[in-house]
Amino acid sequence: MKNKFIQSIFVIAVGSMLFTSCKPKDSGDAVSGDAAQKAYVAPGKYDEFYNFVSGGFSGQLSVYGLPSGRLFRVIPVFSVDPEKGWGYSEETKPMLNTSHGFVPWDDLHHTEMSQTNGEVDGRWVFANANNTPRIARVDLKTFKTAEIIELPNVGGNHSSPFITENTEYVVAGTRFSVPGDYVDGDVPINTYKQNFKGHISFVKVGKEGEMDLAFQIVTPGVNFDLSHAGKGKSHGWMFFSCYNTEQANTLLEVNASQKDKDFIMAVNWKKAEEYVKAGKAKKQSVKYVHNKWDEKTHTATSETKNEVLVLDATALKDICYMIPCPKSPHGCDVDPTGEYIVGSGKLAALIPVFSFDKLQSAITNKQFDGDYSGISVVKYEAALHGEVKKPGLGPLHTEFDAKGNAYTSMFVSSEVVKWDIKSLKVLDRVPTYYSVGHLCVPGGDSKKPFGKYMIAYNKITKDRYLPTGPELAQSAQIYDISGDKMRLILDFPTIGEPHYAQAAPADLIRNNGQYKFYKIAENNHPFAAKGEKEAKVVRQGNKVHVYMTSIRSHFAPDNIEGIKMGDEVYFHITNLEQDWDVPHGFSIKGANNAELLIMPGETTTLKWVPDRVGIFPMYCTDFCSALHQEMSGYVRVSPAGSSVPLTWSVGTNQPKI
Amino acid sequence: MKRLSSIFALTILLFVSCGKKESSGDDFSKPTTETPSSEPSSTETSSAATDAEKYDPHRGEGKYDKVDLGAKLDQAMATEGEKAAGVKCTSCHKLTDEKLVGPGWKDVTTRRKPEWIMNFITNPDPMIDKDPAVQAQLEICLVRMPNQGLSDAEARNILEYMRKNDGVK
Ligand SMILES: [Cu+2]
C-alpha cells in the first residue's frame, strides 16, 4: 500500500516533469505571478529602453518601449506610408527611387545601431532592403529615414546591414548570388557554378552618417545569410554565414542541404582596405542610386552613380577564409569580447563556437583543408573552441549578456537556450510562442550588452491573441534575464514580420539632441511660407504653386480660385506651429496620391491634378484643436481657357459680394 | 500594544518600499539633463500645477520677474518684433481689438504687465491652466495658444512691437 502510494507519486512526478519539458499548450504556463509587474510601466512614466524592430514585409521600422512593449512610432523606410505621406509627398518621392525607378515597397529584415568603440551610441539605426537591395540610415534625432543607398551586383540583400565597431563600414552580403551587373547576365540559369558570383559590399559611413559604397569583394557563388563584425581583438574582421555551398540553382530545400558542413566566411576587411588603397580593385561600371534627405530643405535628392571598386577574393588570397560550419548556418554572432564566433546551423543539432585566436593561428600555420572555389578552407577543429551539445532544434541566432552568457533562439523547437560561452554548458531554456527567429538583448551584439531583457521575435502567433481572420499580428516576447533563469514577462504584437532588432537605453536616445520640432527660422525649403504674409499662389504656365501655411485652426489661403483644367497644382504647406507634437494634415478631394502630415516648422508638398471642374474642399486630417473641424478651405476649378482670374484669400471673400 | 507595533511595522514596510522605488533609478520620466528654457517640459508644468495658490495673476508664471521697459520706444527692437510676429503670431492675432483665432493686440500692453506678457508668450501652457483671465479668454476663443518656441530676444522684441502698436513713441 505504502509502496504503491510512493510509486504513484513517482509516476505523477515523472509525468509532470515530462509535461513541463514539453512546449506548454496553455499560453499562461510559462508566466509567473509577478510578470505583469515587471513589464508594467505606469501611465505617464517612460520606458527604460527603446526597441527598434524590423517590420519585415511591411518595409518599415517600428519603435517600441521596453519593458512595456508599447508601440511608439512606425518609421517609414522602404515602403510608402500614406499616414505620413512618405513616398507620396513630392519631397519624399526621391527617397524610394532606385535604378529600377520608383519602388514603393521592400522587405526590411535587420536593424543595426551605430556604435562607437563597440558600444551603442544612439546616433543612427541602419536597415536593409532585401528585395531591391538597399541600405537605409534612420536618424535618431528626427526618427526619420535620412539616407538610402542602393547596392549593385546584389540579389536579396539579406546579410545586411552589419557594422564595424566604430561604424567605419556598414557591411552587406548578397543572399542570391547572381552574375555581376558589369557582366552579361543573359546566361543559362543552370550555369550557376560558372557564372553566378557573390558580392559583399562595404559602405563607408561618414561623420554625419553619410554613406558611400567604398568597395565590394567578389566571391564564389553562395548564399550569404547573416553577418557580424569582429570587435576588440577581432576588430578588422567580419564574419558571414554561407549556405548553398553546393551551388545549386533549383529545389534548394533538397539540393542546398546536401553537405554536412557549409561555411562561415571570415573577411579581413582591414587588409581589403589596404588592397583598395594599393589599387588592386577593379573599377566596374554599374548603376545604382544614392538618396539623401536634407533636414534644412525638408527635401530628398536622388543621385545616380555609375562605378564601383571590386576586389577579387580568389585572386587576393589573404582577405577571405572559409571556416566549415554545420549545417546551413543562419546566425553568425560575435561575443562581447570579440574572441568567440558562434555559428548557428538551422539544420544542425549542435552549436559550433569558433575561437578568433585559434583561427588566427590556423591561418598562420596554414592548417587548411584545401580550398573552396579558390578560397582557403580552414580545418574545422583548428578554428573550433567547442560545440554546444544538444541545445535544441534549429539554432538560429545568438545574442549575449554582460555576464558571459549566450542566448540562442531555436526555430524548430520554439525555445530560447541560455548557455555559458566558455564552458559551452546549457544553463536554462524557455519556450517561445512559436517558431522564434531573431533575439535581441539591448546592446547584445556590442562590446557592452546592457542585459536585463531578452526579446524573442516569433514567426507564428496562433493561440496567443484573439482570432482576427486567417492572419494574426506577429508577436514578440520579453523575458527578464536579470536572474539565473529567464522569465517570460510579456507578449506584444508587432507590425509586419519582425526579424532582427536593436535596443538602447532611452536616455541615450532622448538626450541625444532629439528634435521636438523644426525651427521655422532654419526652414530652407524653397517653397516655405514663413508666416501668413508669405502665403501666396503663383502660376508658372500650367503649374500652380500654392505657398500655404497652417496653424491651429486655419490654412492661409483658405479660398483659391482661378485653377483651370490641365493645371498641375503643388500645395507647399508650411506648418507654422513651434510646439512639439502638433502636426497638421492636408488633404483635398480627388487627390490620387495621399494626404500630407506636416510636422511643426516643416514644409511638405502635395501634387494635385484636378480631373474635373467644380469646387474642391480641402481640410486638415489631424485633429489639432477644438476648431479642427473648421480647419478647411475651398479650391475652385474652372474649365481650360476660362477667364476666372487667379485669386486667393483668407478671411475675406473675393471678389467682394 | 501588539496592534500598535504591527501598525508601526506596516508603516516601516510602506516606507521602505517607497524608499526603494525612489533609489532604484527606474523612473525615466525625469530628464537627466537640464531642459533648455526655450523648451518647456511637461514636468515643469505638472510640478507647477501643484502650487496653484502661489500663482500671481499680475506676473503670471515663468522666468520673468521684472521686465524693464524704456520710457521711449526702441524702434530697432520693435522692427525685429514685427518680423518675428509675422512668422509666429499674426496668423492668429490682429493688431486691432478684433478677435481672429486669438484676441486682438490693441491695448494689450496697458491691460497686462510686461512680466505677464513675457511669461505668457514664452510659457503659455501653465498660464492657460491657471490664470483666471486666460481661462475666461479660452472660453471665447476655444483654441489654446500654442507655444511658438519664442527665444528670449524674440519675446522681448515682440513686446516692444506690441508697445509700438499701442502708440508708445
Ligand atoms: Cu490642423
Coordinates of C-alpha atoms in Angstrom, one line a residue, chain A residues 56-589:
Chain A
G56 CA 9.8 42.5 -42.4
F57 CA 7.4 42.5 -45.3
S58 CA 5.9 45.8 -44.1
G59 CA 9.1 47.5 -45.2
Q60 CA 9.1 49.8 -42.1
L61 CA 10.8 50.1 -38.8
S62 CA 8.8 50.2 -35.6
V63 CA 9.8 51.6 -32.3
Y64 CA 8.7 50.0 -29.0
G65 CA 9.3 50.7 -25.4
L66 CA 10.9 48.1 -23.1
P67 CA 9.7 46.6 -20.8
S68 CA 6.2 47.8 -21.6
G69 CA 6.1 46.6 -25.3
R70 CA 4.2 49.8 -26.2
L71 CA 4.4 50.9 -29.8
F72 CA 5.7 54.5 -30.0
R73 CA 6.2 55.0 -33.7
V74 CA 6.4 53.4 -37.1
I75 CA 9.1 55.0 -39.2
P76 CA 8.6 54.6 -42.9
V77 CA 11.8 53.4 -44.6
F78 CA 11.3 51.3 -47.7
S79 CA 7.6 51.3 -48.2
V80 CA 5.2 54.2 -48.9
D81 CA 3.2 55.3 -45.9
P82 CA 0.1 57.3 -46.6
E83 CA -0.2 58.1 -42.9
K84 CA 2.9 60.2 -43.1
G85 CA 2.8 61.0 -46.8
W86 CA 6.1 59.0 -47.2
G87 CA 6.6 58.3 -50.8
Y88 CA 3.6 60.4 -51.7
S89 CA 4.8 64.0 -51.0
E90 CA 7.0 65.5 -53.6
E91 CA 9.8 65.8 -51.1
T92 CA 9.9 62.2 -50.1
K93 CA 9.4 60.5 -53.5
P94 CA 13.1 60.6 -54.3
M95 CA 13.8 58.5 -51.2
L96 CA 12.2 55.5 -52.8
N97 CA 14.0 56.0 -56.2
T98 CA 16.2 53.1 -57.4
S99 CA 18.0 52.2 -60.6
H100 CA 14.7 50.4 -61.4
G101 CA 12.7 53.6 -60.9
F102 CA 10.3 54.3 -58.0
V103 CA 9.9 51.2 -55.9
P104 CA 7.1 51.6 -53.4
W105 CA 7.9 48.6 -51.2
D106 CA 10.6 46.5 -49.8
D107 CA 11.3 43.8 -47.3
L108 CA 13.2 45.2 -44.3
H109 CA 14.9 42.5 -42.3
H110 CA 17.6 43.7 -40.0
T111 CA 18.3 46.7 -37.9
E112 CA 21.7 47.7 -36.6
M113 CA 22.5 50.7 -34.4
S114 CA 25.6 52.8 -34.9
Q115 CA 28.5 52.1 -32.4
T116 CA 31.5 54.0 -31.1
N117 CA 34.3 51.8 -29.6
G118 CA 32.0 48.9 -29.9
E119 CA 29.3 50.4 -27.8
V120 CA 25.8 51.5 -28.9
D121 CA 25.9 55.3 -29.3
G122 CA 22.3 56.2 -30.1
R123 CA 23.0 58.2 -33.3
W124 CA 21.5 56.1 -36.1
V125 CA 19.8 52.9 -36.9
F126 CA 20.7 51.2 -40.2
A127 CA 18.2 48.9 -42.0
N128 CA 18.4 46.7 -45.1
A129 CA 16.0 46.3 -48.0
N130 CA 16.1 42.7 -49.1
N131 CA 14.3 42.7 -52.4
T132 CA 15.7 45.7 -54.3
P133 CA 19.0 45.8 -52.4
R134 CA 19.4 49.0 -50.4
I135 CA 20.6 50.2 -47.0
A136 CA 18.9 52.9 -45.1
R137 CA 20.1 55.2 -42.3
V138 CA 17.5 56.4 -39.9
D139 CA 18.5 59.5 -37.9
L140 CA 17.5 59.2 -34.2
K141 CA 17.4 63.0 -33.7
T142 CA 14.4 63.1 -36.1
F143 CA 13.3 59.4 -36.2
K144 CA 13.3 59.8 -39.9
T145 CA 14.9 57.9 -42.8
A146 CA 17.8 60.2 -43.7
E147 CA 19.5 58.3 -46.4
I148 CA 19.1 55.3 -48.7
I149 CA 21.9 53.8 -50.8
E150 CA 21.3 51.1 -53.4
L151 CA 23.7 48.2 -53.8
P152 CA 24.7 47.0 -57.3
N153 CA 25.7 43.3 -58.2
V154 CA 23.4 42.0 -55.4
G155 CA 20.3 39.9 -55.3
G156 CA 18.5 39.7 -52.0
N157 CA 20.3 42.0 -49.6
H158 CA 19.8 39.7 -46.6
S159 CA 23.2 39.5 -44.9
S160 CA 22.9 43.2 -44.1
P161 CA 23.4 45.8 -42.5
F162 CA 26.1 44.9 -40.0
I163 CA 28.5 47.5 -38.7
T164 CA 32.1 47.6 -37.6
E165 CA 32.9 48.7 -34.1
N166 CA 33.3 52.4 -34.9
T167 CA 30.7 52.5 -37.6
E168 CA 33.5 52.7 -40.1
Y169 CA 31.5 50.5 -42.5
V170 CA 28.1 49.1 -42.9
V171 CA 28.5 45.7 -44.5
A172 CA 26.1 43.8 -46.7
G173 CA 26.3 40.3 -48.3
T174 CA 24.1 39.1 -51.1
R175 CA 21.6 36.3 -50.4
F176 CA 21.3 35.3 -54.0
S177 CA 24.5 35.1 -55.9
V178 CA 23.9 36.4 -59.4
P179 CA 26.1 37.4 -62.4
G180 CA 27.6 40.8 -61.6
D181 CA 25.8 43.8 -63.2
Y182 CA 29.0 44.5 -65.0
V183 CA 29.0 41.2 -66.9
D184 CA 26.5 39.8 -69.4
G185 CA 23.7 38.4 -67.2
D186 CA 22.0 36.7 -70.1
V187 CA 23.3 33.2 -69.2
P188 CA 21.6 29.8 -68.7
I189 CA 20.4 29.5 -65.0
N190 CA 22.0 26.0 -64.8
T191 CA 25.4 27.6 -65.2
Y192 CA 25.2 28.9 -61.7
K193 CA 28.6 27.3 -60.8
Q194 CA 30.4 29.1 -63.6
N195 CA 28.6 32.4 -63.9
F196 CA 27.0 33.3 -60.6
K197 CA 29.0 35.3 -58.1
G198 CA 28.6 36.7 -54.6
H199 CA 29.3 40.3 -53.9
I200 CA 29.7 41.7 -50.4
S201 CA 29.6 45.4 -50.1
F202 CA 31.5 47.8 -47.7
V203 CA 29.6 51.0 -47.3
K204 CA 31.7 53.7 -45.7
V205 CA 29.9 55.8 -43.1
G206 CA 31.0 59.5 -42.6
K207 CA 31.0 61.7 -39.5
E208 CA 27.4 62.9 -40.2
G209 CA 26.4 59.4 -41.2
E210 CA 26.6 59.9 -44.9
M211 CA 27.0 56.6 -46.7
D212 CA 29.3 55.8 -49.6
L213 CA 29.8 52.5 -51.4
A214 CA 33.6 52.2 -50.8
F215 CA 34.2 48.8 -52.4
Q216 CA 32.9 45.2 -52.9
I217 CA 34.5 41.8 -52.7
V218 CA 33.5 39.3 -55.3
T219 CA 33.3 35.7 -54.0
P220 CA 32.3 32.3 -55.4
G221 CA 28.6 32.0 -55.8
V222 CA 26.9 31.0 -52.5
N223 CA 24.1 32.4 -50.4
F224 CA 25.1 34.7 -47.6
D225 CA 22.7 34.7 -44.7
L226 CA 23.9 36.8 -41.8
S227 CA 27.0 38.6 -40.6
H228 CA 28.6 40.3 -37.7
A229 CA 31.7 42.4 -37.3
G230 CA 34.6 41.4 -35.1
K231 CA 35.2 43.5 -32.1
G232 CA 38.1 44.2 -29.7
K233 CA 40.8 41.8 -30.7
S234 CA 38.9 40.7 -33.8
H235 CA 38.2 44.3 -34.9
G236 CA 39.2 44.5 -38.6
W237 CA 37.4 41.2 -39.4
M238 CA 33.9 40.5 -40.5
F239 CA 32.2 37.1 -40.4
F240 CA 29.5 35.9 -42.8
S241 CA 27.4 32.7 -42.7
C242 CA 27.1 31.0 -46.1
Y243 CA 24.7 28.3 -47.2
N244 CA 24.1 26.7 -50.5
T245 CA 27.8 26.0 -50.8
E246 CA 26.5 23.1 -53.0
Q247 CA 25.9 25.9 -55.6
A248 CA 22.5 24.5 -56.5
N249 CA 20.1 26.5 -58.5
T250 CA 16.9 24.5 -58.2
L251 CA 14.9 23.0 -55.4
L252 CA 17.3 24.4 -52.8
E253 CA 15.4 22.8 -49.9
V254 CA 16.9 19.5 -51.0
N255 CA 19.8 20.5 -53.2
A256 CA 21.3 23.1 -50.9
S257 CA 21.3 20.9 -47.8
Q258 CA 23.4 18.1 -49.2
K259 CA 26.6 18.8 -47.4
D260 CA 27.2 18.1 -43.8
K261 CA 29.0 21.4 -43.4
D262 CA 28.7 24.8 -45.1
F263 CA 30.9 27.8 -44.2
I264 CA 31.4 30.9 -42.2
M265 CA 33.4 33.2 -44.3
A266 CA 35.9 35.3 -42.3
V267 CA 36.9 38.6 -44.1
N268 CA 39.9 40.6 -43.1
W269 CA 38.5 44.0 -44.1
K270 CA 41.5 46.0 -43.0
K271 CA 43.5 44.0 -45.5
A272 CA 40.8 44.5 -48.1
E273 CA 41.0 48.3 -47.4
E274 CA 44.8 48.2 -47.9
Y275 CA 44.3 46.4 -51.3
V276 CA 41.8 49.0 -52.4
K277 CA 44.3 51.8 -51.4
A278 CA 47.0 49.9 -53.3
G279 CA 44.9 50.0 -56.4
K280 CA 44.1 46.3 -56.5
A281 CA 40.4 46.8 -57.0
K282 CA 38.9 46.9 -60.5
K283 CA 36.6 49.7 -61.4
Q284 CA 33.4 48.2 -62.7
S285 CA 30.6 50.0 -64.4
V286 CA 27.3 49.6 -62.7
K287 CA 24.2 51.7 -62.0
Y288 CA 22.9 52.5 -58.5
V289 CA 21.3 55.4 -56.8
H290 CA 22.0 57.3 -53.6
N291 CA 19.1 59.2 -51.9
K292 CA 19.6 61.8 -49.3
W293 CA 17.3 63.7 -47.1
D294 CA 18.2 67.4 -46.3
E295 CA 17.0 68.4 -42.9
K296 CA 17.1 72.1 -43.8
T297 CA 15.2 72.0 -47.1
H298 CA 13.0 69.1 -45.9
T299 CA 13.6 67.6 -49.3
A300 CA 15.2 64.4 -50.7
T301 CA 17.5 64.2 -53.6
S302 CA 18.4 61.2 -55.7
E303 CA 21.7 60.8 -57.4
T304 CA 22.7 58.0 -59.9
K305 CA 26.2 56.6 -59.6
N306 CA 28.0 54.5 -62.3
E307 CA 31.0 52.9 -60.8
V308 CA 32.1 50.6 -58.1
L309 CA 35.5 49.2 -57.0
V310 CA 35.6 45.4 -56.8
L311 CA 38.3 43.2 -55.2
D312 CA 38.5 39.5 -56.2
A313 CA 38.6 37.3 -53.1
T314 CA 40.0 34.3 -55.1
A315 CA 42.9 36.4 -56.6
L316 CA 43.9 38.1 -53.3
K317 CA 44.5 35.0 -51.1
D318 CA 44.6 36.7 -47.7
I319 CA 41.3 38.6 -47.4
C320 CA 38.8 35.7 -47.2
Y321 CA 38.9 32.4 -45.4
M322 CA 36.2 29.7 -45.2
I323 CA 35.5 28.0 -41.8
P324 CA 33.4 24.8 -42.1
C325 CA 30.2 25.2 -40.1
P326 CA 27.4 22.7 -39.7
K327 CA 24.8 22.9 -41.5
S328 CA 23.1 25.7 -43.4
P329 CA 24.2 28.3 -40.9
H330 CA 21.9 31.3 -40.3
G331 CA 23.3 33.3 -37.4
C332 CA 26.9 34.3 -37.2
D333 CA 27.4 36.1 -33.9
V334 CA 30.5 37.5 -32.2
D335 CA 30.6 37.7 -28.4
P336 CA 31.3 40.9 -26.5
T337 CA 35.0 40.1 -26.0
G338 CA 35.4 39.5 -29.8
E339 CA 37.0 36.1 -29.2
Y340 CA 34.1 33.8 -29.9
I341 CA 32.2 33.4 -33.1
V342 CA 29.0 31.5 -32.8
G343 CA 27.6 29.7 -35.9
S344 CA 24.0 28.6 -35.8
G345 CA 23.2 25.9 -38.3
K346 CA 19.5 25.9 -39.0
L347 CA 19.6 22.1 -39.7
A348 CA 22.3 21.3 -37.1
A349 CA 21.9 19.6 -33.8
L350 CA 24.7 21.4 -32.1
I351 CA 26.1 25.0 -32.0
P352 CA 29.7 25.3 -33.0
V353 CA 31.7 28.1 -31.3
F354 CA 34.9 29.3 -33.0
S355 CA 37.9 31.0 -31.5
F356 CA 39.3 34.1 -33.1
D357 CA 42.8 33.3 -31.6
K358 CA 42.7 29.7 -33.0
L359 CA 41.5 31.0 -36.3
Q360 CA 44.5 33.3 -36.5
S361 CA 47.0 30.6 -35.6
A362 CA 45.3 28.2 -38.1
I363 CA 45.8 30.8 -40.8
T364 CA 49.4 31.5 -39.8
N365 CA 50.2 27.8 -39.7
K366 CA 48.3 27.1 -42.9
Q367 CA 46.0 24.5 -41.2
F368 CA 43.9 24.3 -44.3
D369 CA 41.6 21.6 -45.7
G370 CA 42.1 22.5 -49.4
D371 CA 40.2 25.4 -50.9
Y372 CA 36.6 26.2 -51.9
S373 CA 36.5 27.6 -55.5
G374 CA 39.8 29.3 -54.8
I375 CA 39.3 30.4 -51.2
S376 CA 41.3 28.6 -48.4
V377 CA 39.2 26.4 -46.1
V378 CA 40.5 26.4 -42.5
K379 CA 40.4 23.0 -40.7
Y380 CA 37.2 22.8 -38.6
E381 CA 39.0 21.5 -35.5
A382 CA 41.8 24.1 -35.8
A383 CA 39.3 27.0 -35.5
L384 CA 36.9 25.4 -33.1
H385 CA 36.6 26.5 -29.5
G386 CA 34.0 23.8 -28.9
E387 CA 30.4 22.7 -29.6
V388 CA 27.3 23.2 -27.5
K389 CA 25.8 19.7 -27.5
K390 CA 22.1 19.1 -27.8
P391 CA 21.0 22.7 -27.5
G392 CA 17.6 22.2 -29.2
L393 CA 16.4 22.0 -32.8
G394 CA 17.2 24.6 -35.4
P395 CA 19.6 27.1 -33.7
L396 CA 19.2 30.4 -35.5
H397 CA 20.6 33.4 -33.8
T398 CA 22.6 34.2 -30.7
E399 CA 22.8 37.3 -28.5
F400 CA 24.9 37.9 -25.4
D401 CA 24.6 39.5 -22.0
A402 CA 27.3 41.2 -19.9
K403 CA 27.9 38.1 -17.7
G404 CA 29.5 35.7 -20.2
N405 CA 26.2 34.1 -21.3
A406 CA 24.8 33.4 -24.7
Y407 CA 21.2 33.2 -25.7
T408 CA 20.3 31.2 -28.8
S409 CA 16.9 31.0 -30.5
M410 CA 15.7 27.6 -31.6
F411 CA 13.4 27.9 -34.5
V412 CA 12.2 24.3 -34.8
S413 CA 11.8 23.5 -31.1
S414 CA 10.4 27.0 -30.3
E415 CA 12.6 27.9 -27.4
V416 CA 15.5 30.0 -26.2
V417 CA 18.5 28.4 -24.8
K418 CA 20.9 30.1 -22.4
W419 CA 24.4 28.7 -22.3
D420 CA 27.8 29.6 -20.9
I421 CA 30.2 30.8 -23.6
K422 CA 33.4 29.4 -22.1
S423 CA 32.2 26.1 -20.8
L424 CA 29.5 25.6 -23.5
K425 CA 27.2 24.2 -20.9
V426 CA 23.4 24.7 -21.3
L427 CA 22.2 26.7 -18.3
D428 CA 18.5 27.3 -18.9
R429 CA 15.8 27.0 -21.6
V430 CA 12.4 28.7 -22.0
P431 CA 9.6 28.2 -24.5
T432 CA 8.6 30.7 -27.1
Y433 CA 5.2 31.0 -28.9
Y434 CA 6.1 29.9 -31.6
S435 CA 8.9 29.5 -34.2
V436 CA 11.2 32.1 -32.9
G437 CA 13.5 33.9 -35.3
H438 CA 15.9 36.5 -34.0
L439 CA 16.6 37.6 -30.5
C440 CA 17.5 41.0 -29.1
V441 CA 19.3 41.8 -25.9
P442 CA 19.8 45.6 -25.5
G443 CA 23.4 46.1 -26.7
G444 CA 23.6 42.3 -27.2
D445 CA 25.8 42.4 -30.3
S446 CA 28.1 45.1 -28.9
K447 CA 31.0 45.1 -26.5
K448 CA 28.8 46.4 -23.8
P449 CA 25.5 44.5 -23.5
F450 CA 23.0 46.1 -21.1
G451 CA 21.4 42.7 -20.4
K452 CA 18.3 42.9 -18.3
Y453 CA 15.8 41.9 -21.1
M454 CA 15.8 39.5 -23.9
I455 CA 13.2 39.8 -26.6
A456 CA 12.2 36.9 -28.9
Y457 CA 10.7 37.8 -32.3
N458 CA 8.4 35.0 -33.4
K459 CA 7.1 33.9 -36.7
I460 CA 3.8 32.2 -35.6
T461 CA 1.3 33.6 -33.1
K462 CA -1.6 31.2 -33.1
D463 CA -3.2 30.6 -29.7
R464 CA -1.8 33.9 -28.3
Y465 CA -4.3 36.5 -29.4
L466 CA -7.9 36.8 -30.2
P467 CA -8.5 35.4 -33.7
T468 CA -8.6 38.1 -36.4
G469 CA -9.2 36.2 -39.6
P470 CA -6.7 33.9 -41.3
E471 CA -3.9 36.1 -40.2
L472 CA -2.7 37.3 -36.8
A473 CA -0.2 40.0 -35.9
Q474 CA 3.2 38.5 -35.4
S475 CA 4.4 38.5 -31.8
A476 CA 7.4 39.4 -29.7
Q477 CA 8.0 38.2 -26.2
I478 CA 10.0 39.9 -23.5
Y479 CA 12.0 37.8 -21.0
D480 CA 13.6 39.1 -17.8
I481 CA 17.2 37.8 -17.9
S482 CA 18.5 39.7 -14.8
G483 CA 18.4 36.5 -12.8
D484 CA 19.8 33.0 -13.3
K485 CA 16.6 31.9 -15.0
M486 CA 15.0 33.5 -18.0
R487 CA 11.4 34.6 -17.2
L488 CA 8.7 35.5 -19.7
I489 CA 7.1 38.8 -18.7
L490 CA 5.1 40.0 -21.7
D491 CA 3.9 39.2 -25.2
F492 CA 3.3 42.1 -27.6
P493 CA 2.1 42.2 -31.2
T494 CA 4.3 43.6 -33.9
I495 CA 3.9 45.2 -37.3
G496 CA 4.8 43.0 -40.4
E497 CA 7.1 40.2 -39.6
P498 CA 9.9 41.1 -37.2
H499 CA 13.4 40.0 -37.9
Y500 CA 16.4 41.4 -36.1
A501 CA 16.0 44.3 -33.7
Q502 CA 18.2 46.5 -31.6
A503 CA 17.6 48.3 -28.3
A504 CA 19.3 51.1 -26.4
P505 CA 18.8 52.9 -23.1
A506 CA 16.1 55.5 -23.5
D507 CA 18.3 58.3 -22.1
L508 CA 20.9 57.6 -24.8
I509 CA 18.3 58.4 -27.5
R510 CA 16.2 61.1 -26.0
N511 CA 19.0 63.2 -24.6
N512 CA 21.0 63.0 -27.8
G513 CA 19.8 66.3 -29.3
Q514 CA 16.5 64.9 -30.4
Y515 CA 14.3 67.2 -32.3
K516 CA 10.9 68.3 -30.9
F517 CA 10.0 70.5 -33.9
Y518 CA 11.7 72.1 -36.8
K519 CA 12.8 75.7 -36.2
I520 CA 10.9 77.8 -38.7
A521 CA 13.9 80.2 -39.0
E522 CA 16.0 77.3 -40.2
N523 CA 13.5 76.1 -42.8
N524 CA 15.2 76.5 -46.1
H525 CA 12.6 74.7 -48.2
P526 CA 12.4 76.7 -51.5
F527 CA 8.6 76.9 -51.2
A528 CA 8.4 77.7 -47.5
A529 CA 6.0 80.4 -46.4
K530 CA 7.4 81.7 -43.1
G531 CA 4.3 83.4 -41.8
E532 CA 0.9 84.1 -43.3
K533 CA 2.1 87.2 -45.0
E534 CA 4.2 85.0 -47.3
A535 CA 1.2 82.9 -48.2
K536 CA 0.5 83.2 -52.0
V537 CA -0.4 81.4 -55.2
V538 CA 2.0 81.6 -58.2
R539 CA 1.2 80.4 -61.7
Q540 CA 4.0 79.3 -63.9
G541 CA 2.4 78.1 -67.2
N542 CA 0.2 75.2 -66.2
K543 CA 2.0 74.7 -62.9
V544 CA 0.4 76.5 -59.9
H545 CA 2.4 76.7 -56.7
V546 CA 0.4 77.3 -53.6
Y547 CA 2.5 78.7 -50.7
M548 CA 0.2 77.7 -47.9
T549 CA 0.5 77.9 -44.1
S550 CA -1.2 76.0 -41.4
I551 CA -1.7 76.8 -37.7
R552 CA -4.4 75.9 -35.2
S553 CA -7.0 76.2 -36.8
H554 CA -6.9 77.5 -40.3
F555 CA -5.0 77.4 -43.6
A556 CA -3.8 80.5 -45.4
P557 CA -5.0 80.9 -48.1
D558 CA -8.3 79.0 -47.5
N559 CA -10.1 80.2 -50.7
I560 CA -8.3 79.7 -54.0
E561 CA -10.0 80.5 -57.4
G562 CA -8.7 80.5 -61.0
I563 CA -7.3 77.0 -61.1
K564 CA -8.0 75.5 -64.6
M565 CA -8.3 72.1 -66.0
G566 CA -4.9 71.0 -67.3
D567 CA -3.2 72.6 -64.3
E568 CA -0.8 70.8 -62.0
V569 CA -1.3 72.2 -58.6
Y570 CA 1.5 72.0 -56.0
F571 CA 0.4 72.6 -52.4
H572 CA 3.5 73.6 -50.5
I573 CA 2.3 73.7 -46.9
T574 CA 4.3 75.1 -44.1
N575 CA 3.2 74.2 -40.6
L576 CA 3.7 77.4 -38.5
E577 CA 3.4 75.7 -35.2
Q578 CA 6.5 75.7 -33.0
D579 CA 5.2 73.5 -30.3
W580 CA 6.0 69.8 -30.5
D581 CA 3.6 67.0 -31.2
V582 CA 1.3 69.3 -33.2
P583 CA 1.4 68.3 -36.9
H584 CA -1.3 69.4 -39.2
G585 CA -2.6 67.3 -42.0
F586 CA -3.7 68.3 -45.5
S587 CA -6.0 66.6 -48.0
I588 CA -8.0 67.6 -51.0
K589 CA -10.9 65.8 -52.7

